[in-house]
XYZ file of C-alpha atoms in Angstrom:
559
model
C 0.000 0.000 0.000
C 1.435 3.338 -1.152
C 2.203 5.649 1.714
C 0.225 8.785 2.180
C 1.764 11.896 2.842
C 0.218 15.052 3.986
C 0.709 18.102 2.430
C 2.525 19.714 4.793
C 5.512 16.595 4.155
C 4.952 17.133 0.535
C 5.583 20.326 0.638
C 8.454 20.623 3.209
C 9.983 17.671 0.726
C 9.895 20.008 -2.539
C 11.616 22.456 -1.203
C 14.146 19.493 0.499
C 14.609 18.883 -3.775
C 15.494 22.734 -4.037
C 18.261 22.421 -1.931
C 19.970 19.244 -3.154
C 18.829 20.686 -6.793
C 21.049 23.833 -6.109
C 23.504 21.812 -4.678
C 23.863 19.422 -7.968
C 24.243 22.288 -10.113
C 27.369 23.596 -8.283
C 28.971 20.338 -8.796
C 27.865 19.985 -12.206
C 29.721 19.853 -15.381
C 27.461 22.497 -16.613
C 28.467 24.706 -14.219
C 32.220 24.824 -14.867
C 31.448 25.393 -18.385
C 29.554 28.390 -17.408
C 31.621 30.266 -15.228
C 34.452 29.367 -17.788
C 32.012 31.465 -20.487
C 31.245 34.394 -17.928
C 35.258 35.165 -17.450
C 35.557 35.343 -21.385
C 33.229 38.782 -21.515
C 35.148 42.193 -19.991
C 33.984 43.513 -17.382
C 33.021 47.348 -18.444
C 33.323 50.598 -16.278
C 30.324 52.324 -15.320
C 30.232 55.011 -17.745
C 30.564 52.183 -20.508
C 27.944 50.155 -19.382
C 25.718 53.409 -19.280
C 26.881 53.990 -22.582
C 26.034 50.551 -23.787
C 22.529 50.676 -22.433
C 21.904 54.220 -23.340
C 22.206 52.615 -27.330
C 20.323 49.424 -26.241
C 18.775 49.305 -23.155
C 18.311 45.475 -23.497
C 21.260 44.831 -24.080
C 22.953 41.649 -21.842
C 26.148 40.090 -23.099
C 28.342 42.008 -24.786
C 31.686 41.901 -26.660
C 33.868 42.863 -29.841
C 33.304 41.664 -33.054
C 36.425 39.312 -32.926
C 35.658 38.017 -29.547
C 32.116 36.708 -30.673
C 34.257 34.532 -33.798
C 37.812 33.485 -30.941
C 35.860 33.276 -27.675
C 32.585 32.190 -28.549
C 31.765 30.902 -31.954
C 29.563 33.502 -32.943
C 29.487 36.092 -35.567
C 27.928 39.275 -35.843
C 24.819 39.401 -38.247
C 24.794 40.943 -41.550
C 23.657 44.727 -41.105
C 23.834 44.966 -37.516
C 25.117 48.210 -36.019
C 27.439 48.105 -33.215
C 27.514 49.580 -30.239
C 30.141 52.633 -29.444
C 32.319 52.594 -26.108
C 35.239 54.178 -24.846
C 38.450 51.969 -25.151
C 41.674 53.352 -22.829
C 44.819 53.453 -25.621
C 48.504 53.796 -23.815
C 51.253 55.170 -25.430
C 54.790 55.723 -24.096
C 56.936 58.920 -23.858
C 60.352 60.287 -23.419
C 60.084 63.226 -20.382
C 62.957 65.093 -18.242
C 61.652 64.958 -14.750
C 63.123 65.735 -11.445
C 65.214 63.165 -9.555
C 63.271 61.500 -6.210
C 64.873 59.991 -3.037
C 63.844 56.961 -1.280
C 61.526 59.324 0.750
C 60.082 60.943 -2.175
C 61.805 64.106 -1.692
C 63.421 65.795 -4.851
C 67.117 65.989 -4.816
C 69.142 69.152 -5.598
C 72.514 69.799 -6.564
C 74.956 72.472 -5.141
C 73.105 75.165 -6.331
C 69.876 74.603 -4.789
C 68.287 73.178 -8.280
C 66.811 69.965 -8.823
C 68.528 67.251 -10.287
C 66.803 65.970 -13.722
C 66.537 62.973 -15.409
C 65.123 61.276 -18.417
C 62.582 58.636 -18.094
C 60.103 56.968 -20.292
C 56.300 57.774 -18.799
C 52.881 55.899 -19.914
C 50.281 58.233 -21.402
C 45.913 56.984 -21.096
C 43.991 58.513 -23.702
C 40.784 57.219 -25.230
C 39.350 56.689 -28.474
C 35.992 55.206 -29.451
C 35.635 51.402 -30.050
C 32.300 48.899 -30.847
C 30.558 46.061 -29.466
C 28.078 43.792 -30.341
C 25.123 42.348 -27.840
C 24.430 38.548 -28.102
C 21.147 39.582 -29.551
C 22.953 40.821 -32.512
C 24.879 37.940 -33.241
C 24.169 33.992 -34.510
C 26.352 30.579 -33.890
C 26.923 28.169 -31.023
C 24.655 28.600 -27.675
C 26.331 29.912 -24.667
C 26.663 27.395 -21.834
C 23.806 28.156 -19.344
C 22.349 27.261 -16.071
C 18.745 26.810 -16.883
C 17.175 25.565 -20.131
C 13.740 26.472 -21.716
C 10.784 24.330 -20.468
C 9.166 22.672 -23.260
C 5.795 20.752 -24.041
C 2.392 20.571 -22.842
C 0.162 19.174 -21.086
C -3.226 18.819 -19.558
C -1.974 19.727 -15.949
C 0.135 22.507 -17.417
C -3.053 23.811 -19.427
C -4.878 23.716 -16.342
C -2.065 25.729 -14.009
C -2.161 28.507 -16.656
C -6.136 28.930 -16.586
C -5.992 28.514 -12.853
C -3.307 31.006 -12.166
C -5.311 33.574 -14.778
C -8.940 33.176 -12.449
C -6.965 33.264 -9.088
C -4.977 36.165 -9.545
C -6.529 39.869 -8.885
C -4.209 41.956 -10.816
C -4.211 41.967 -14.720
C -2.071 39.254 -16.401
C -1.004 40.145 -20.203
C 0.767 38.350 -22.543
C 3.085 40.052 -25.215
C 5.316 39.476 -28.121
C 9.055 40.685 -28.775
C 8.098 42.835 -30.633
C 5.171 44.363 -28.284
C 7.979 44.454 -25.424
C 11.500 45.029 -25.665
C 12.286 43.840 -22.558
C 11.741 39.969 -24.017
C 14.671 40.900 -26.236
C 16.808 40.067 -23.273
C 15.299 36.585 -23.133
C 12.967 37.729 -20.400
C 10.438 34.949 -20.141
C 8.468 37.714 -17.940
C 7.888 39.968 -15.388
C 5.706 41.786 -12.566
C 5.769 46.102 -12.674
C 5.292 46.810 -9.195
C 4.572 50.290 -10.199
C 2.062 49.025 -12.620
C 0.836 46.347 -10.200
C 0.576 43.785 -13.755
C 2.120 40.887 -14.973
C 3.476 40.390 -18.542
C 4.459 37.485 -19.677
C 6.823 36.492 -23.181
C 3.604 35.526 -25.609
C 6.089 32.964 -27.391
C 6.600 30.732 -24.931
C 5.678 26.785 -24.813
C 2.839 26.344 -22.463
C 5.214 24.874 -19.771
C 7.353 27.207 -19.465
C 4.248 29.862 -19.790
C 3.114 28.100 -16.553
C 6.290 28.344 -14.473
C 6.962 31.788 -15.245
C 3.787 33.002 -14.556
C 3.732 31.414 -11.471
C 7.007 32.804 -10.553
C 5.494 36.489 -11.785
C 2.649 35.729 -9.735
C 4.552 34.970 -6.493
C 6.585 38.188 -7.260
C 2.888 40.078 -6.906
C 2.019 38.801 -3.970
C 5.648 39.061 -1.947
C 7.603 41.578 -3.476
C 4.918 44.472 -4.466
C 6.790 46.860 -1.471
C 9.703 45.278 0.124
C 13.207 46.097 0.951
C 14.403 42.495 0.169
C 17.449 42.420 -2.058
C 17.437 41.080 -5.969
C 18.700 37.289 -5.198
C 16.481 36.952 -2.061
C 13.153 37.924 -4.298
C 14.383 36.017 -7.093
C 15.030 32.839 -5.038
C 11.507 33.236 -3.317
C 9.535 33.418 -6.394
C 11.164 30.588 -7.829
C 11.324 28.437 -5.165
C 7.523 28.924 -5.330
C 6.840 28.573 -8.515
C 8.930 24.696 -8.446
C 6.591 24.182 -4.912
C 3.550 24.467 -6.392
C 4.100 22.895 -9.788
C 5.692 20.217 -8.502
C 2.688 19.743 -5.808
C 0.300 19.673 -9.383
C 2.650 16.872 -10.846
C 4.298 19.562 -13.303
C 8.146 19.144 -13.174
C 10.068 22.350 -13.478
C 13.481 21.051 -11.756
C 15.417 21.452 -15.107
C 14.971 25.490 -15.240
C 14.304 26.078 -11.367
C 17.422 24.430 -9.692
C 19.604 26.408 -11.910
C 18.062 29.782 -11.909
C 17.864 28.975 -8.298
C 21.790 28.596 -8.245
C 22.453 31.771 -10.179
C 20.696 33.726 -7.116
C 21.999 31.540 -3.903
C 26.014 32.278 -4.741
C 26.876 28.633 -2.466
C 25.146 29.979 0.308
C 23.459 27.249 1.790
C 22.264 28.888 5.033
C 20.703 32.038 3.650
C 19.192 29.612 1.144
C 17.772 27.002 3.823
C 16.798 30.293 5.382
C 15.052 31.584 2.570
C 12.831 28.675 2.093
C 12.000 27.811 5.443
C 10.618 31.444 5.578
C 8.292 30.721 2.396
C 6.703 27.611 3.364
C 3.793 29.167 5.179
C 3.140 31.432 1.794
C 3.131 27.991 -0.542
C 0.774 26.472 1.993
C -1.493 29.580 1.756
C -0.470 29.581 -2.480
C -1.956 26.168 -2.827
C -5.004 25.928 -1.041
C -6.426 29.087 -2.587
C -5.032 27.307 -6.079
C -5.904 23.887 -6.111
C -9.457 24.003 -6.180
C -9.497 25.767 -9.176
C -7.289 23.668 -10.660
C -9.149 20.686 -10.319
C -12.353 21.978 -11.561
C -10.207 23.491 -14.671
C -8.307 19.934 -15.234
C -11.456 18.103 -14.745
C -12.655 20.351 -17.537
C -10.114 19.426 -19.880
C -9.954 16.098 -19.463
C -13.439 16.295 -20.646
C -12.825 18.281 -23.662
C -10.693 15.209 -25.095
C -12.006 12.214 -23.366
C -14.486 10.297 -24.962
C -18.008 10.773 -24.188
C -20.325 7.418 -24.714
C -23.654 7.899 -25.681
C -24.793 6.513 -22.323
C -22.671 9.553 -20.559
C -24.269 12.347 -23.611
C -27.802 11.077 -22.030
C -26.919 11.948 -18.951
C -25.671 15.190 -19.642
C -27.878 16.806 -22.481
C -31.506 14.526 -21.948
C -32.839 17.453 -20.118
C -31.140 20.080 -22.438
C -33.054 18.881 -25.459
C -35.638 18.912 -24.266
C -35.556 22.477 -22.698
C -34.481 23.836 -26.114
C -37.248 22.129 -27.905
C -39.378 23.959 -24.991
C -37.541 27.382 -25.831
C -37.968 26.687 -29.230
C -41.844 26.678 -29.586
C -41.831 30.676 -29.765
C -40.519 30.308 -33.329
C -42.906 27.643 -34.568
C -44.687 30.262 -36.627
C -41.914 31.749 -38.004
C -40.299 29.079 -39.084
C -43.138 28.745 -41.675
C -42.227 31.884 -43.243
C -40.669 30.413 -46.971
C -37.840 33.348 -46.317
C -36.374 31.236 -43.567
C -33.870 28.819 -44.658
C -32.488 25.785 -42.579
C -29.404 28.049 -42.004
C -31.744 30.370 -39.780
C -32.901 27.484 -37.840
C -29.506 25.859 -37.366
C -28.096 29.459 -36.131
C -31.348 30.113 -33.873
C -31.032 26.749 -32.152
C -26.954 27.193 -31.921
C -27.955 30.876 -30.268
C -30.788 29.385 -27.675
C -27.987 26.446 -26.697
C -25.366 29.033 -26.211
C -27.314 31.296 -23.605
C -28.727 28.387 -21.662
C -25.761 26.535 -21.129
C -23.785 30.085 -20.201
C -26.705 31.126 -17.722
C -27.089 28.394 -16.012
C -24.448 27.046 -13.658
C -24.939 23.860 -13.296
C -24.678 23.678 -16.963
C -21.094 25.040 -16.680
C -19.389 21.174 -17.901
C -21.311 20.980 -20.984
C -20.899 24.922 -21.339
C -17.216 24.078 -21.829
C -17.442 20.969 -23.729
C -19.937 22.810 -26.733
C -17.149 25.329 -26.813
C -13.882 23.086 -27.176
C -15.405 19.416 -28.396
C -16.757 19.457 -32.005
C -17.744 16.466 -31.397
C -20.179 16.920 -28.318
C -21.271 20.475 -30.321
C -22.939 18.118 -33.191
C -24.136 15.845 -31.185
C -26.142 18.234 -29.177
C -27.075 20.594 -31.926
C -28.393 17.542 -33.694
C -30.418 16.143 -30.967
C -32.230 19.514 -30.418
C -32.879 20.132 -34.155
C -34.374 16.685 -34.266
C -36.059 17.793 -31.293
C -37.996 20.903 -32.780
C -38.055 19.907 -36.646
C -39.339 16.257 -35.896
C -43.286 16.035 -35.149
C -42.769 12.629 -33.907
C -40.027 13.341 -31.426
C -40.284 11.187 -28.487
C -39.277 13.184 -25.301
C -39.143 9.865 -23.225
C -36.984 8.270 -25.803
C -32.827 8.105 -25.280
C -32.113 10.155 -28.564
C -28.339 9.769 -28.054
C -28.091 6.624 -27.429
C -30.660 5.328 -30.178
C -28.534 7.571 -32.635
C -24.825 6.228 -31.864
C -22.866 4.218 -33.668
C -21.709 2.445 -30.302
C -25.955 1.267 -30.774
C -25.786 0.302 -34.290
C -22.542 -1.741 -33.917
C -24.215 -3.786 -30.862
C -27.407 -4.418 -33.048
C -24.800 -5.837 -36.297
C -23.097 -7.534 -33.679
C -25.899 -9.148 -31.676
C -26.966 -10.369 -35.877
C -23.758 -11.900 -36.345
C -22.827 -13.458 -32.836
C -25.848 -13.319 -30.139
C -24.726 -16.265 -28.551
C -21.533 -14.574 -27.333
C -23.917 -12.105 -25.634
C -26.376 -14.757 -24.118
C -22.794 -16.573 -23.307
C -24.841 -19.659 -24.960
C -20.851 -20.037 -26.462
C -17.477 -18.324 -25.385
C -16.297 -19.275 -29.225
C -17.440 -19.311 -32.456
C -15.644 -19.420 -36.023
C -16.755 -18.182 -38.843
C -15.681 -18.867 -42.853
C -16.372 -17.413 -46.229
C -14.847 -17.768 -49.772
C -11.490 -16.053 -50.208
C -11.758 -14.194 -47.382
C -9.922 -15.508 -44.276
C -11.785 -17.299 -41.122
C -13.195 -15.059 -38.697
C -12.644 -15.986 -34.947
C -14.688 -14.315 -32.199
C -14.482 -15.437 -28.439
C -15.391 -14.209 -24.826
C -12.048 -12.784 -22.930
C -13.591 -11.395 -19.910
C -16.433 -10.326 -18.453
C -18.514 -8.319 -20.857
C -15.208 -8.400 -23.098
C -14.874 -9.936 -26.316
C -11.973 -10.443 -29.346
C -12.753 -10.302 -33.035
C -10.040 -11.293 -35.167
C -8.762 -12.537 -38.556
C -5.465 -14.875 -37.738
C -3.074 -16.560 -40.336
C 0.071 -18.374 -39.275
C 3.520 -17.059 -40.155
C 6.506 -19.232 -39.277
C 5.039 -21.064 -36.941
C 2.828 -17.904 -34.926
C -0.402 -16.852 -35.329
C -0.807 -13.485 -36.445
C -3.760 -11.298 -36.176
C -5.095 -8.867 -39.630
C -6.538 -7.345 -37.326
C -7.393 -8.047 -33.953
C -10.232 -5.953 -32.198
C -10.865 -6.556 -28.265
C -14.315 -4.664 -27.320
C -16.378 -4.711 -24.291
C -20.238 -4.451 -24.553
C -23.048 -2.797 -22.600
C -25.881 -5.091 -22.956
C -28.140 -3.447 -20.569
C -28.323 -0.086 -22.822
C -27.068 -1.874 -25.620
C -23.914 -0.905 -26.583
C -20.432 -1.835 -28.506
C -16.939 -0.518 -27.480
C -14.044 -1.285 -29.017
C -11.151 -0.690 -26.986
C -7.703 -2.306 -28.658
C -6.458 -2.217 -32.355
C -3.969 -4.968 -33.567
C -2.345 -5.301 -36.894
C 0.842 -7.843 -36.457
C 1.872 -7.503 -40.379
C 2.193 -3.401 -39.571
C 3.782 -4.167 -35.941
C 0.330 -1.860 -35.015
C -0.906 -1.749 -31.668
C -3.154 0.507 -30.405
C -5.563 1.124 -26.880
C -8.398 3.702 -27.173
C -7.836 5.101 -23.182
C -10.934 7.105 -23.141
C -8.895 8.503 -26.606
C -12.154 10.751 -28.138
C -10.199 10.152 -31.916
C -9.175 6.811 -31.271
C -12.569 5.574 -30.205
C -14.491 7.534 -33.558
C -12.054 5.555 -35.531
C -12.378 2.236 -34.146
C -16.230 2.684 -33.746
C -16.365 3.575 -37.225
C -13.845 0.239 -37.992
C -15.739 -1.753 -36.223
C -19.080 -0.637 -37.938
C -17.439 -1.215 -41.756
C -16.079 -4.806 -40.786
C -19.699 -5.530 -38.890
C -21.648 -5.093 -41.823
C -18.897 -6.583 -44.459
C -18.908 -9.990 -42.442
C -22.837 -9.955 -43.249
C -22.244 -8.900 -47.215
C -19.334 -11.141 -47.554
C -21.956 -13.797 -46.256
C -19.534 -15.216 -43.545
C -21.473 -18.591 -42.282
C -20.531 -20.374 -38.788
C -18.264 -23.278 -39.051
C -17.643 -24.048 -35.460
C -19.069 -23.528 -31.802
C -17.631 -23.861 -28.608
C -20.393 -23.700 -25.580
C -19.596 -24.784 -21.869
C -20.178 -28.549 -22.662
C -20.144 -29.195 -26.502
C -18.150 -28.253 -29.467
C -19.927 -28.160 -32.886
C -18.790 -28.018 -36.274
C -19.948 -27.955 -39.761
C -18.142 -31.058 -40.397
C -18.929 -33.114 -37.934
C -22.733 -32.157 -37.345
C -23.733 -29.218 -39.943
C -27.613 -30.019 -39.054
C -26.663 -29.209 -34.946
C -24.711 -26.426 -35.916
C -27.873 -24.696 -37.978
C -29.761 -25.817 -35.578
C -28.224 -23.807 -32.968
C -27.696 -20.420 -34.758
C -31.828 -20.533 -35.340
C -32.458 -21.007 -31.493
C -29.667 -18.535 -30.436
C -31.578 -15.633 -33.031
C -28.732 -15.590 -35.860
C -29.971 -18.625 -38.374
C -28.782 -15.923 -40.959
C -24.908 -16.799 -40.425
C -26.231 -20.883 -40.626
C -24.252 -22.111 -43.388
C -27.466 -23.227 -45.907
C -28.096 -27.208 -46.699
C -26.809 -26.047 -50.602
C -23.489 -24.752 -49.060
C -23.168 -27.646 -47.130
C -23.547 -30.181 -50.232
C -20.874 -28.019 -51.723
């Protein structure tokens, strides 16, 4: 049994990570390869660095035009205009100057006059140079401490839209080009002053989720406070890691570093640091996670399939309060100027502002928004609704419409018996096609296949393993198998997969019936029968068990 832990020990053992995190970086190759980049670039005087920035205020990493080819395999891009600094030049000169002591006194001769002697002197003048900033230049990365956060997922989705409701300040997102200050490689940031939160617009949604959780936590901490650049810096993303890491999103390969740029190998002010923040992630998550689990149940629901059973549930009453709403237009609908476009658009309105009005509608609110799929089948149901006189309100229009329905009824045609579990086998033949095999596998779970043997092995062309409601009358398919392709494939609540594999599944249904596929053999509990051996038991058995049209007829048998 898995052990539970609270959140308080999941949460003191995230930031536990942080430190050992920090510490790995310190001792990682990485590391020494980026310190050895850092004491490549000059270090420029304060009036150079002003004049840097006054040219390009983003400006981060700069150096010569040479230096980007030796030090760093770079090179400055075509057209690029470089930025002008003061360089020191020293030049040397002969000058008569008075003679010194050890003392520093200046010696004199017998007159009184000082002694004089020729020495060579250095002379500091300056003359104007240029530089280029990274962002000007193209080639090899520079070694670095964190990496970009890449990919997606339905947890990440679901941080982003929960961070968005929770927070009271405005959040806006931004391009490049709509903010220099991404020209840095900003990923984003929180104006005090402003009291907003920008974030880079062209980031992947993980890393949009980490940084706007770190901009977030800067909001809430740092709006006024005296705390210095690497303290803030290390709160925020020590946060941000907590609390993705507490909603299964890992961030470890951009937090520990960043985290290391900030702590310097100070492990007590850093143990400090987070020990002083755990109360705020405590107070971060409970306001955030119910919102997140509403907003990732939400999603999950956007892409998980739907069966017609669960579409009852959810829209039965919705139909039929549409095709209530509806009556007001009965008489104009009459008018010949109204096409079915106008009705289609009317009924699409009326959905729309019932399902955002009412609350408890909210789930299939979202789902008519984001799932084609569940748009259709609603809209379809209610046009049926209103345009059909003979609409029955009692009757279970999604389910008597589905293609999960029609498979069962093709099914229960062709095998019955495997639903009464009369037989857990039967096989079925037909000229030039090969046998068709169909057995019970499990409870409610069945396999359809065509086999053929290959070196010894049977293979399956294909292989379909469904499972089957029989109280409302359904068929789900729920594996794929093609051994010739190496294919294998499991729908997992898959919304695509399972359209495809219904749709499979209702093609190869109605071609065993028009290839006239006939039963050849039976197994039940306590008999096997075969064509063979008894043809009359075996047609004797499909007409009791409600399929005598797969009986193999007494002219096929002569044959």
């Amino acid at each position: 049994m898995a052990e539970f832990k609270s959140q308080d020990e999941k949460t003191k053992q995230a930031f536990s990570m942080i430190e050992q995190g920090v510490r790995d970086v310190y001792s990682s190759e990485s590391f020494k390869q980026y310190l050895s980049c850092l004491s490549k670039f000059h270090s420029y005087s304060l009036n150079n660095t002003l004049l840097i920035l006054s040219q390009k205020p983003e400006a981060s990493l700069v150096a010569g035009y040479r230096a980007w080819q030796t030090n760093f395999n770079r090179h400055v891009n075509k057209g690029e205009k470089g930025l002008m600094i003061l360089a020191p030049v020293t030049t040397k000169e002969d000058r008569l100057m008075n003679k010194h002591d050890e003392n520093g006194n200046v010696i004199l001769d017998e007159s009184g006059n000082p002694i004089q002697e020729m020495r060579v002197v250095n002379l500091t003048h300056f003359k104007t140079t240029t530089v280029f900033d990274i962002s000007q230049t193209s080639g090899d990365p520079l070694p670095s401490l964190v990496h970009d956060l890449t990919g997606s997922s339905n947890e990440v989705k679901a941080i982003i839209q929960t961070i968005q409701s929770v927070c009271t300040i405005p959040i806006e997102f931004k391009t490049e080009t709509e903010d220099l200050s991404f020209m840095t490689g900003a990923k984003g940031y929180y104006s005090p002053r402003k009291d907003k939160i920008v974030i880079n617009k062209d980031l992947e949604d993980l890393q949009t989720a980490k940084t706007l959780i770190h901009e977030y936590a800067h909001s809430i901490l740092h709006k006024e406070t005296d705390k210095n650049q690497s303290q803030r810096e290390i709160e925020a993303e020590s946060l941000a890691f907590v609390i993705c890491d507490h909603f299964g999103i890992n961030t470890s390969e951009y937090s520990f570093g960043y985290i290391a740029s900030y702590a310097n190998k100070d492990y007590s002010e850093l143990k400090s640091i987070l020990v002083n923040i755990q109360s705020k992630a405590h107070e971060m998550i409970e306001l955030i996670e119910p919102v997140f689990k509403e907003n990732l149940h939400m999603l999950e629901k956007e892409n998980q399939y739907i069966t017609p059973v669960e579409m009852e549930e959810l829209n039965h009453d919705i139909v039929l309060k549409i095709a209530s709403m509806m009556e007001q237009y009965k008489e104009v609908m009459s008018d010949s100027n109204i096409t079915t476009s106008d009705i289609h658009e009317t009924i699409d309105q009326e959905i729309s502002n019932l399902l955002t009005d009412n609350k408890e509608y909210r789930v299939q609110d979202h789902l008519y928004q984001n799932n084609e799929v569940y748009q259709f089948a609603l809209h379809s149901a209610c046009y049926d609704a209103f345009m059909n006189e003979e609409f029955d309100p009692k009757q279970s229009w999604f389910m008597d419409h589905s293609i999960e329905r029609r498979n069962y009824e093709l099914f229960e045609k062709i095998a019955n018996p495997l639903l009464t579990n009369s037989a857990y086998y039967m096989k079925y033949g037909t000229p030039n096609y090969m046998d068709l095999n169909i057995e019970i596998i499990g409870d409610d779970r069945l396999a359809m296949a065509h086999n053929y043997v290959l070196n010894g092995d049977v293979m399956a062309d294909p292989d379909v393993e469904f499972t089957v409601d029989k109280k409302n009358r359904m068929l789900y398919p729920q594996t794929y198998q093609q051994d010739s392709l190496q294919y294998f494939e499991r729908v997992d609540g898959d919304s695509t997969r399972a359209r495809e594999l219904n749709h499979f599944m209702h093609e190869w249904l109605t071609n065993v019936v028009d290839q006239k596929y006939k039963v050849q053999t039976i197994y039940t509990e306590d008999k096997e029968l075969s064509i063979k051996e008894n043809p009359n038991a075996v047609r004797s058995f499909c007409k009791q068990n409600g399929i005598g049209m797969m009986a193999p007829k007494q002219k096929e048998l002569e044959k």
